[in-house]
Amino acid sequence: MRFRTKQVHAGVDPDPTTGAILPPIHQSTTFVQPSVDDYLASGYSYSRSANPTVSAWERKITALEGGADAAAFASGMAAINAVFMAFLNAGDHAIVSDVAYGGTYRLATQVYARFGVDFTFANTADPAAVASAVTDRTSLILTETPANPTLKYTDLTAISEIARDSGVPHAVDNTFLTPYYQHVFDLGVDLSVHSTTKYLDGHNATVGGSVVSRTDILHEQVAFVRNAAGSIMSPQVAWLTLQGVKTLAERMDRQSENALLIARFLEEHPKVDTVCYPGLESFPQHDLAKRQATGFGAMLWFDVHGGLPAGKRFMDSVGLWTLAENLGSVESLVTHPVTMTHAAVSPDERARVGITDGLVRLSVGLEDAEDLIEDLAQALDNV
Ligand SMILES: *Cc1c(COP(=O)(O)O)cnc(C)c1O
């Protein structure tokens, strides 16, 4: 099956007892066992370990990514935490992209550092920098591409080779492009991590996460810590995500088209200093973006002329655009990373990786591009 067919049909069958076309929300803690000897005959015992509605979502995301199996989590951070828990021991070392989701950076520096794990935040856009960061204690490489919020790309094939040569798993945070645009297992990656909160749900309705594994052995390690730590996705969230994902390709294509139109508008605007969108020829890694993925996504950022005060005036002046955290939804959102998503990252570290005080991040939604551009134009007039 091709992607658009899979996004509708993979992983779900009509309910065998009622014929319901949508999978039921199995809102049940426990599952009755037929006998002591037949314990787990249905595959289900207790909803912290597995739940049939959650399993349907796991089959769906496994089919979309083309991996061996998947584990669904209560949030994207719970998914990243499970990857850390599964592959890092006290005394180990991990390499993480220097530009990454702020919560990933916080989890590494403020939680795992307490447990005796060392991190190198490497410029994963430079494979040589990653290769030279590997030590005999390195046991995980986690990259994020395109990275939140600067949109820096990592060459996944190059980093996967380094990981394979070093005998460590390479996990990628595939939240921004999703399996619709970025087929990470074709590029040698071992684990694909998602915040399903973003494009996969796409409707601002849920917080969730998933880890898709290339092999069953990797999946067993991730699923073991999920059960041990108790971080599974709820059946309600799985059900809503199953509905949202059915239009993933259509949403992402249209939202990306809108993003390109908006990027071109901003590029011409006298009050805008820098515009960063992977689909623009001016994007420094435009060739890698074209080669590595089948679309550029619907995230972009720009610097308003006049720095932080101008940026704040702009964000307070938008009307149709919503000032909010989150991204990937059908609603267009504007975020100020320095005060919102990346507030946990120190000013020095932000400056080092290129998150400027005036950086405005746009998550372009599904509205009419002309309305979105008119609203940006009036907000820029107010700056
Ligand atoms: C949002 C996000 C996360 C964290 O996901 P939650 O669902 O908010 O816990 C991780 N990585 C990226 C790239 C994100 O955008």
Short mmCIF file of C-alpha atoms and ligand atoms in Angstrom, two decimals:
data_model
loop_
_atom_site.label_atom_id
_atom_site.label_comp_id
_atom_site.label_asym_id
_atom_site.label_seq_id
_atom_site.Cartn_x
_atom_site.Cartn_y
_atom_site.Cartn_z
CA MET A 1 0.00 0.00 0.00
CA ARG A 2 1.09 3.55 -0.69
CA PHE A 3 1.29 6.24 2.01
CA ARG A 4 -2.15 7.84 1.47
CA THR A 5 -3.84 4.45 1.61
CA LYS A 6 -1.91 3.43 4.69
CA GLN A 7 -2.71 6.64 6.55
CA VAL A 8 -6.41 5.73 6.23
CA HIS A 9 -6.41 1.94 6.49
CA ALA A 10 -3.22 0.55 8.06
CA GLY A 11 -3.57 -0.97 11.51
CA VAL A 12 -7.35 -0.80 11.78
CA ASP A 13 -10.03 -3.33 10.83
CA PRO A 14 -13.78 -3.15 11.43
CA ASP A 15 -14.63 -4.28 14.98
CA PRO A 16 -15.26 -8.06 14.75
CA THR A 17 -18.19 -8.06 17.19
CA THR A 18 -20.16 -5.01 15.97
CA GLY A 19 -18.77 -4.05 12.58
CA ALA A 20 -17.96 -0.55 13.85
CA ILE A 21 -15.73 0.99 11.18
CA LEU A 22 -13.66 2.89 13.74
CA PRO A 23 -11.76 0.94 16.41
CA PRO A 24 -13.46 1.12 19.82
CA ILE A 25 -11.87 3.19 22.60
CA HIS A 26 -10.96 0.33 24.93
CA GLN A 27 -11.45 2.34 28.10
CA SER A 28 -10.60 -0.54 30.43
CA THR A 29 -7.89 -1.01 33.03
CA THR A 30 -7.81 -4.76 32.94
CA PHE A 31 -8.63 -7.64 30.61
CA VAL A 32 -10.36 -10.77 31.88
CA GLN A 33 -8.27 -13.92 31.51
CA PRO A 34 -10.02 -17.12 30.37
CA SER A 35 -8.03 -19.33 32.79
CA VAL A 36 -4.74 -19.38 34.67
CA ASP A 37 -3.19 -21.52 31.95
CA ASP A 38 -4.48 -19.21 29.20
CA TYR A 39 -3.16 -16.03 30.85
CA LEU A 40 -2.44 -13.42 28.14
CA ALA A 41 -4.21 -15.47 25.43
CA SER A 42 -5.67 -12.21 24.04
CA GLY A 43 -2.32 -10.40 24.35
CA TYR A 44 -3.80 -8.00 26.91
CA SER A 45 -3.73 -8.05 30.71
CA TYR A 46 -3.44 -4.50 32.08
CA SER A 47 -3.53 -1.17 30.24
CA ARG A 48 -0.15 0.03 31.52
CA SER A 49 1.46 -2.81 29.54
CA ALA A 50 -0.70 -2.75 26.41
CA ASN A 51 -4.17 -1.64 25.32
CA PRO A 52 -6.00 -2.61 22.09
CA THR A 53 -6.73 0.99 20.99
CA VAL A 54 -3.13 1.97 21.65
CA SER A 55 -2.00 -1.13 19.71
CA ALA A 56 -4.02 0.04 16.71
CA TRP A 57 -2.12 3.35 16.76
CA GLU A 58 1.17 1.47 17.13
CA ARG A 59 0.36 -0.66 14.06
CA LYS A 60 -0.51 2.51 12.14
CA ILE A 61 2.69 4.42 12.93
CA THR A 62 4.77 1.26 12.33
CA ALA A 63 3.22 0.91 8.87
CA LEU A 64 3.73 4.62 8.07
CA GLU A 65 7.40 4.55 9.14
CA GLY A 66 8.17 1.10 7.76
CA GLY A 67 9.78 -0.10 11.02
CA ALA A 68 9.51 -3.39 12.91
CA ASP A 69 7.27 -2.22 15.79
CA ALA A 70 6.29 0.84 17.80
CA ALA A 71 5.58 1.87 21.39
CA ALA A 72 3.22 4.78 22.10
CA PHE A 73 3.76 7.17 25.00
CA ALA A 74 1.92 9.76 27.08
CA SER A 75 3.93 12.55 25.43
CA GLY A 76 6.83 13.19 23.08
CA MET A 77 9.04 13.75 26.12
CA ALA A 78 7.97 10.40 27.59
CA ALA A 79 9.06 8.83 24.28
CA ILE A 80 12.47 10.55 24.39
CA ASN A 81 12.82 9.63 28.06
CA ALA A 82 12.17 5.97 27.19
CA VAL A 83 14.96 6.06 24.59
CA PHE A 84 17.36 7.52 27.20
CA MET A 85 16.22 4.97 29.81
CA ALA A 86 16.52 2.05 27.42
CA PHE A 87 20.01 2.79 26.11
CA LEU A 88 21.88 4.84 28.76
CA ASN A 89 23.50 3.53 31.96
CA ALA A 90 25.34 5.46 34.67
CA GLY A 91 28.80 6.32 33.31
CA ASP A 92 27.63 6.29 29.69
CA HIS A 93 27.92 9.11 27.21
CA ALA A 94 25.37 10.26 24.62
CA ILE A 95 25.62 12.61 21.67
CA VAL A 96 22.62 14.89 21.09
CA SER A 97 22.08 17.55 18.39
CA ASP A 98 23.16 20.95 19.70
CA VAL A 99 19.89 22.40 18.42
CA ALA A 100 17.08 20.27 19.78
CA TYR A 101 13.71 20.65 21.42
CA GLY A 102 14.17 22.56 24.69
CA GLY A 103 12.61 19.73 26.71
CA THR A 104 15.16 17.25 25.34
CA TYR A 105 17.98 19.53 26.44
CA ARG A 106 16.40 19.96 29.89
CA LEU A 107 15.90 16.21 30.36
CA ALA A 108 19.54 15.56 29.48
CA THR A 109 21.14 18.36 31.49
CA GLN A 110 18.85 18.49 34.54
CA VAL A 111 17.80 14.85 34.98
CA TYR A 112 20.15 12.36 33.29
CA ALA A 113 23.24 14.37 34.29
CA ARG A 114 22.21 13.62 37.92
CA PHE A 115 22.33 9.91 37.10
CA GLY A 116 25.93 10.08 35.89
CA VAL A 117 25.27 10.26 32.14
CA ASP A 118 27.45 12.67 30.13
CA PHE A 119 26.16 14.47 27.06
CA THR A 120 27.90 16.14 24.17
CA PHE A 121 25.66 18.60 22.34
CA ALA A 122 27.30 18.32 18.95
CA ASN A 123 26.78 20.15 15.70
CA THR A 124 25.22 17.12 14.03
CA ALA A 125 25.10 19.04 10.72
CA ASP A 126 28.85 18.30 10.65
CA PRO A 127 29.46 14.53 10.59
CA ALA A 128 33.13 15.06 11.49
CA ALA A 129 32.07 16.80 14.72
CA VAL A 130 29.92 13.78 15.61
CA ALA A 131 32.65 11.27 14.74
CA SER A 132 35.16 13.11 16.92
CA ALA A 133 32.68 13.26 19.84
CA VAL A 134 32.35 9.46 20.01
CA THR A 135 34.16 7.89 22.98
CA ASP A 136 34.35 4.30 24.21
CA ARG A 137 31.53 5.19 26.63
CA THR A 138 29.18 6.50 23.91
CA SER A 139 26.00 4.42 23.82
CA LEU A 140 23.43 6.59 22.01
CA ILE A 141 23.25 9.23 19.29
CA LEU A 142 20.06 11.32 19.20
CA THR A 143 19.63 13.77 16.34
CA GLU A 144 16.79 16.13 15.54
CA THR A 145 16.24 17.19 11.92
CA PRO A 146 15.06 19.71 10.97
CA ALA A 147 15.84 21.03 14.46
CA ASN A 148 13.49 23.03 16.63
CA PRO A 149 13.55 26.03 16.21
CA THR A 150 16.48 26.92 13.91
CA LEU A 151 15.60 24.24 11.28
CA LYS A 152 19.21 23.05 11.02
CA TYR A 153 19.37 19.76 9.09
CA THR A 154 21.40 16.68 9.98
CA ASP A 155 22.58 14.32 7.23
CA LEU A 156 20.95 11.16 8.59
CA THR A 157 22.83 8.75 6.32
CA ALA A 158 26.22 10.12 7.43
CA ILE A 159 25.33 10.03 11.14
CA SER A 160 23.82 6.53 10.82
CA GLU A 161 27.12 5.29 9.39
CA ILE A 162 29.04 6.76 12.32
CA ALA A 163 26.58 5.16 14.74
CA ARG A 164 26.88 1.78 13.03
CA ASP A 165 30.69 1.96 13.00
CA SER A 166 30.57 2.78 16.73
CA GLY A 167 28.03 0.06 17.51
CA VAL A 168 25.47 2.45 19.04
CA PRO A 169 21.84 3.09 18.08
CA HIS A 170 20.99 6.26 16.16
CA ALA A 171 17.64 7.73 17.20
CA VAL A 172 16.13 10.64 15.29
CA ASP A 173 13.40 13.00 16.42
CA ASN A 174 11.23 12.91 13.27
CA THR A 175 8.51 15.21 14.66
CA PHE A 176 8.94 18.07 12.16
CA LEU A 177 8.73 16.15 8.87
CA THR A 178 6.95 12.92 9.94
CA PRO A 179 7.22 9.69 7.91
CA TYR A 180 5.22 11.37 5.15
CA TYR A 181 8.22 13.53 4.18
CA GLN A 182 11.21 11.86 5.86
CA HIS A 183 11.73 8.08 5.59
CA VAL A 184 14.30 7.70 8.30
CA PHE A 185 14.67 3.91 8.13
CA ASP A 186 15.74 4.23 4.46
CA LEU A 187 18.52 6.50 5.73
CA GLY A 188 19.89 3.95 8.21
CA VAL A 189 18.32 5.29 11.40
CA ASP A 190 17.51 2.78 14.19
CA LEU A 191 14.77 4.54 16.18
CA SER A 192 12.26 7.15 15.01
CA VAL A 193 10.92 9.30 17.83
CA HIS A 194 7.80 11.44 17.61
CA SER A 195 5.82 13.95 19.49
CA THR A 196 2.45 12.85 18.07
CA THR A 197 1.10 16.06 19.62
CA LYS A 198 2.28 17.83 16.47
CA TYR A 199 1.52 16.88 12.82
CA LEU A 200 0.44 13.28 13.45
CA ASP A 201 -2.56 14.41 15.53
CA GLY A 202 -2.56 17.82 13.82
CA HIS A 203 -5.66 19.21 15.53
CA ASN A 204 -4.34 20.59 18.84
CA ALA A 205 -6.37 17.88 20.61
CA THR A 206 -3.82 15.61 22.31
CA VAL A 207 -0.37 15.28 23.86
CA GLY A 208 1.34 12.02 22.91
CA GLY A 209 4.50 10.36 21.68
CA SER A 210 5.80 7.29 19.87
CA VAL A 211 9.02 5.40 19.27
CA VAL A 212 9.23 3.26 16.13
CA SER A 213 12.11 0.75 16.06
CA ARG A 214 13.99 -0.72 13.13
CA THR A 215 14.25 -4.13 14.84
CA ASP A 216 12.23 -6.18 17.31
CA ILE A 217 15.20 -6.28 19.71
CA LEU A 218 15.34 -2.47 19.91
CA HIS A 219 11.56 -2.36 20.31
CA GLU A 220 11.64 -4.84 23.22
CA GLN A 221 14.12 -2.60 25.05
CA VAL A 222 11.89 0.47 24.60
CA ALA A 223 8.66 -1.37 25.46
CA PHE A 224 10.28 -2.85 28.58
CA VAL A 225 11.09 0.57 30.08
CA ARG A 226 7.66 1.90 29.12
CA ASN A 227 5.99 -0.82 31.14
CA ALA A 228 8.53 -0.51 33.97
CA ALA A 229 8.14 3.27 34.22
CA GLY A 230 4.45 3.44 33.32
CA SER A 231 4.41 5.99 30.48
CA ILE A 232 2.02 4.49 27.93
CA MET A 233 -0.34 6.61 25.79
CA SER A 234 -3.98 6.62 26.91
CA PRO A 235 -6.64 4.90 24.74
CA GLN A 236 -8.48 8.24 24.26
CA VAL A 237 -5.33 9.87 22.88
CA ALA A 238 -4.59 6.87 20.66
CA TRP A 239 -8.10 7.04 19.22
CA LEU A 240 -7.95 10.77 18.50
CA THR A 241 -4.49 10.39 16.94
CA LEU A 242 -5.82 7.58 14.72
CA GLN A 243 -8.47 9.99 13.41
CA GLY A 244 -6.11 12.93 12.97
CA VAL A 245 -3.46 10.99 11.05
CA LYS A 246 -5.89 10.01 8.26
CA THR A 247 -5.34 13.42 6.62
CA LEU A 248 -1.62 13.77 7.42
CA ALA A 249 -0.44 13.91 3.79
CA GLU A 250 -3.14 16.38 2.72
CA ARG A 251 -2.53 18.64 5.71
CA MET A 252 1.25 18.60 5.36
CA ASP A 253 1.19 19.28 1.62
CA ARG A 254 -1.17 22.21 1.92
CA GLN A 255 0.47 23.61 5.07
CA SER A 256 3.88 23.39 3.35
CA GLU A 257 2.53 25.21 0.26
CA ASN A 258 1.24 27.94 2.58
CA ALA A 259 4.63 28.07 4.32
CA LEU A 260 6.48 28.66 1.05
CA LEU A 261 4.10 31.49 0.07
CA ILE A 262 4.54 33.08 3.50
CA ALA A 263 8.34 32.69 3.40
CA ARG A 264 8.44 34.44 0.00
CA PHE A 265 6.24 37.25 1.33
CA LEU A 266 8.45 37.75 4.40
CA GLU A 267 11.63 37.61 2.31
CA GLU A 268 10.45 40.71 0.40
CA HIS A 269 9.26 42.61 3.48
CA PRO A 270 11.39 45.64 4.50
CA LYS A 271 10.79 45.09 8.24
CA VAL A 272 12.07 41.50 8.16
CA ASP A 273 15.82 40.89 8.51
CA THR A 274 16.21 37.14 8.02
CA VAL A 275 13.76 34.48 6.82
CA CYS A 276 14.60 30.84 7.26
CA TYR A 277 12.56 28.22 5.41
CA PRO A 278 14.12 25.02 3.99
CA GLY A 279 12.17 25.45 0.73
CA LEU A 280 13.84 28.79 -0.06
CA GLU A 281 16.92 28.75 -2.29
CA SER A 282 18.54 31.02 0.32
CA PHE A 283 18.30 28.27 2.97
CA PRO A 284 21.92 27.29 3.74
CA GLN A 285 21.19 23.54 3.58
CA HIS A 286 18.62 23.69 0.76
CA ASP A 287 20.34 20.87 -1.18
CA LEU A 288 20.38 18.51 1.83
CA ALA A 289 16.74 19.42 2.56
CA LYS A 290 15.79 18.49 -1.03
CA ARG A 291 17.83 15.29 -1.03
CA GLN A 292 16.85 13.92 2.38
CA ALA A 293 13.10 14.51 2.43
CA THR A 294 10.22 14.69 -0.02
CA GLY A 295 8.88 17.96 1.43
CA PHE A 296 10.12 21.01 3.32
CA GLY A 297 7.47 21.11 6.05
CA ALA A 298 5.46 24.00 7.40
CA MET A 299 7.80 25.49 10.01
CA LEU A 300 9.74 28.68 9.42
CA TRP A 301 11.28 31.48 11.41
CA PHE A 302 12.27 35.07 10.88
CA ASP A 303 13.86 37.99 12.67
CA VAL A 304 11.85 41.20 12.80
CA HIS A 305 14.00 44.29 12.21
CA GLY A 306 14.47 45.96 15.61
CA GLY A 307 15.22 42.88 17.72
CA LEU A 308 13.32 41.77 20.80
CA PRO A 309 11.03 44.84 21.29
CA ALA A 310 9.98 44.75 17.64
CA GLY A 311 9.43 40.99 17.82
CA LYS A 312 7.22 41.40 20.89
CA ARG A 313 5.18 44.17 19.23
CA PHE A 314 4.74 41.94 16.20
CA MET A 315 3.56 38.95 18.24
CA ASP A 316 1.13 41.09 20.23
CA SER A 317 -0.32 42.50 16.99
CA VAL A 318 -1.24 39.31 15.15
CA GLY A 319 -4.95 38.51 14.98
CA LEU A 320 -5.61 35.38 12.92
CA TRP A 321 -2.31 33.87 14.03
CA THR A 322 -2.38 32.53 17.59
CA LEU A 323 0.39 33.16 20.10
CA ALA A 324 0.86 29.70 21.56
CA GLU A 325 3.27 26.82 22.10
CA ASN A 326 2.74 23.71 20.00
CA LEU A 327 3.21 23.33 16.27
CA GLY A 328 1.97 21.22 13.42
CA SER A 329 -1.72 21.90 13.95
CA VAL A 330 -4.24 23.07 11.36
CA GLU A 331 -4.35 26.35 13.31
CA SER A 332 -1.48 28.71 12.46
CA LEU A 333 0.63 29.45 15.52
CA VAL A 334 3.34 31.96 16.34
CA THR A 335 5.88 31.25 19.09
CA HIS A 336 8.73 33.18 20.68
CA PRO A 337 11.24 30.41 21.48
CA VAL A 338 13.38 32.49 23.89
CA THR A 339 10.50 33.10 26.29
CA MET A 340 8.44 29.99 25.46
CA THR A 341 9.75 26.66 24.08
CA HIS A 342 13.47 27.25 24.73
CA ALA A 343 13.32 29.20 28.01
CA ALA A 344 15.00 26.21 29.73
CA VAL A 345 18.06 26.61 27.50
CA SER A 346 20.67 29.03 28.94
CA PRO A 347 21.25 32.36 27.11
CA ASP A 348 24.85 31.31 26.31
CA GLU A 349 23.77 27.99 24.85
CA ARG A 350 20.98 29.70 22.85
CA ALA A 351 23.43 32.21 21.41
CA ARG A 352 25.87 29.41 20.54
CA VAL A 353 23.27 27.51 18.49
CA GLY A 354 21.71 30.56 16.83
CA ILE A 355 18.45 31.11 18.75
CA THR A 356 18.38 34.92 18.74
CA ASP A 357 16.21 37.02 21.09
CA GLY A 358 14.14 38.35 18.19
CA LEU A 359 13.54 34.98 16.52
CA VAL A 360 9.85 34.46 15.71
CA ARG A 361 8.81 30.88 14.92
CA LEU A 362 5.80 30.24 12.69
CA SER A 363 3.90 26.98 12.48
CA VAL A 364 1.88 27.45 9.32
CA GLY A 365 -1.61 25.99 9.39
CA LEU A 366 -4.31 25.08 6.94
CA GLU A 367 -6.10 28.44 6.64
CA ASP A 368 -6.16 30.37 3.37
CA ALA A 369 -2.63 31.66 2.67
CA GLU A 370 -3.96 35.09 1.65
CA ASP A 371 -5.65 35.58 5.02
CA LEU A 372 -2.50 34.46 6.82
CA ILE A 373 -0.35 36.87 4.80
CA GLU A 374 -2.75 39.80 5.28
CA ASP A 375 -2.59 39.29 9.03
CA LEU A 376 1.23 39.15 9.01
CA ALA A 377 1.28 42.33 6.90
CA GLN A 378 -0.91 44.29 9.33
CA ALA A 379 1.13 43.04 12.33
CA LEU A 380 4.39 44.10 10.62
CA ASP A 381 2.84 47.53 9.93
CA ASN A 382 2.43 47.88 13.71
CA VAL A 383 6.09 47.19 14.45
C1 LIG B 1 7.05 19.08 20.98
C2 LIG B 1 8.29 18.37 20.70
C3 LIG B 1 8.78 17.39 21.58
C4 LIG B 1 8.12 17.06 22.89
O1 LIG B 1 6.85 16.51 22.70
P1 LIG B 1 5.65 16.65 23.77
O2 LIG B 1 4.56 15.88 23.12
O3 LIG B 1 5.37 18.11 23.93
O4 LIG B 1 6.14 16.04 25.04
C5 LIG B 1 9.93 16.72 21.21
N1 LIG B 1 10.58 17.01 20.06
C6 LIG B 1 10.15 17.95 19.21
C7 LIG B 1 10.90 18.23 17.95
C8 LIG B 1 9.00 18.67 19.50
O5 LIG B 1 8.58 19.62 18.65
#
